């Protein structure tokens, strides 16, 4: 594209998002907003950073604690047993 007269041609790969997994080759890489509203300096939303950062290990710890509680309950108390009404009458 540069040989065809597009001096600012280039690949759109913004640093603020850590890779887009898509390659955009733009005629005017210095003005990405000309192409369907691509942001010039995009940033990842704070909630996404929080979810991928701090909340991921907390969710894993919560899952492990729940699973450990499930095993503890199963070993300590055992599975639930269903009793019929006839069996309850025999115990009285």
Tab-separated table of C-alpha atoms in Angstrom:
chain	number	residue	atom	x	y	z
A	1	UNK	CA	0.000	0.000	0.000
A	2	UNK	CA	2.873	2.362	0.722
A	3	UNK	CA	4.194	1.752	-2.801
A	4	UNK	CA	0.768	2.781	-4.122
A	5	UNK	CA	0.951	6.148	-2.391
A	6	UNK	CA	-0.597	5.437	1.016
A	7	UNK	CA	2.139	6.851	3.271
A	8	UNK	CA	0.333	6.058	6.523
A	9	UNK	CA	-0.664	2.492	5.643
A	10	UNK	CA	-0.130	-0.014	8.388
A	11	UNK	CA	-1.501	-2.703	10.653
A	12	UNK	CA	-4.037	-1.752	13.320
A	13	UNK	CA	-2.887	-3.500	16.493
A	14	UNK	CA	-3.621	-1.247	19.475
A	15	UNK	CA	-1.400	-1.656	22.519
A	16	UNK	CA	-4.160	-0.958	25.047
A	17	UNK	CA	-6.059	-4.190	24.459
A	18	UNK	CA	-3.272	-6.747	24.467
A	19	UNK	CA	-3.966	-8.035	20.951
A	20	UNK	CA	-7.234	-8.266	19.081
A	21	UNK	CA	-6.644	-11.669	17.440
A	22	UNK	CA	-7.605	-9.948	14.183
A	23	UNK	CA	-5.267	-8.281	11.722
A	24	UNK	CA	-6.505	-5.010	10.241
A	25	UNK	CA	-4.485	-3.513	7.395
A	26	UNK	CA	-5.557	0.109	7.025
A	27	UNK	CA	-4.800	2.647	4.315
A	28	UNK	CA	-4.650	5.322	7.005
A	29	UNK	CA	-3.341	3.534	10.109
A	30	UNK	CA	-2.825	6.907	11.809
A	31	UNK	CA	-6.620	7.527	11.639
A	32	UNK	CA	-8.344	4.222	12.539
A	33	UNK	CA	-11.587	6.023	13.445
A	34	UNK	CA	-12.243	6.399	9.693
A	35	UNK	CA	-12.881	2.647	9.483
A	36	UNK	CA	-16.240	1.742	11.024
A	37	UNK	CA	-15.465	3.631	14.214
A	38	UNK	CA	-12.304	1.796	15.261
A	39	UNK	CA	-11.014	3.610	18.353
A	40	UNK	CA	-7.661	5.363	18.113
A	41	UNK	CA	-6.542	4.455	21.648
A	42	UNK	CA	-8.818	1.640	22.906
A	43	UNK	CA	-8.736	0.490	26.513
A	44	UNK	CA	-10.133	-2.641	28.125
A	45	UNK	CA	-13.031	-1.928	30.498
A	46	UNK	CA	-12.219	-2.015	34.227
A	47	UNK	CA	-14.842	-4.694	34.899
A	48	UNK	CA	-13.162	-7.014	32.372
A	49	UNK	CA	-9.752	-6.452	33.963
A	50	UNK	CA	-11.240	-7.178	37.384
A	51	UNK	CA	-12.998	-10.308	36.141
A	52	UNK	CA	-9.886	-11.671	34.423
A	53	UNK	CA	-7.574	-10.563	37.231
A	54	UNK	CA	-8.720	-10.737	40.840
A	55	UNK	CA	-12.050	-12.522	40.501
A	56	UNK	CA	-10.745	-15.533	38.582
A	57	UNK	CA	-8.664	-16.966	41.467
A	58	UNK	CA	-11.441	-16.115	43.943
A	59	UNK	CA	-13.951	-18.011	41.818
A	60	UNK	CA	-11.580	-20.986	41.628
A	61	UNK	CA	-11.131	-20.937	45.415
A	62	UNK	CA	-14.913	-20.795	45.862
A	63	UNK	CA	-15.370	-23.780	43.564
A	64	UNK	CA	-12.723	-25.784	45.426
A	65	UNK	CA	-14.283	-24.906	48.801
A	66	UNK	CA	-17.736	-25.927	47.565
A	67	UNK	CA	-16.422	-29.220	46.218
A	68	UNK	CA	-14.540	-29.904	49.475
A	69	UNK	CA	-17.743	-29.203	51.431
A	70	UNK	CA	-19.639	-31.596	49.186
A	71	UNK	CA	-17.128	-34.382	49.801
A	72	UNK	CA	-17.063	-33.663	53.551
A	73	UNK	CA	-20.867	-33.835	53.707
A	74	UNK	CA	-20.973	-37.066	51.707
A	75	UNK	CA	-18.366	-38.764	53.912
A	76	UNK	CA	-19.719	-37.416	57.209
A	77	UNK	CA	-23.458	-37.762	56.670
A	78	UNK	CA	-23.771	-39.890	53.571
A	79	UNK	CA	-26.155	-39.653	50.686
A	80	UNK	CA	-29.783	-38.775	51.227
A	81	UNK	CA	-31.980	-41.852	51.617
A	82	UNK	CA	-35.575	-41.883	50.564
A	83	UNK	CA	-37.962	-43.698	52.881
A	84	UNK	CA	-41.448	-44.858	52.019
A	85	UNK	CA	-44.430	-44.151	54.243
A	86	UNK	CA	-44.775	-47.898	54.925
A	87	UNK	CA	-41.230	-48.098	56.299
A	88	UNK	CA	-41.876	-45.188	58.677
A	89	UNK	CA	-44.951	-46.995	60.094
A	90	UNK	CA	-42.856	-50.079	60.936
A	91	UNK	CA	-40.399	-48.040	62.997
A	92	UNK	CA	-43.095	-46.655	65.323
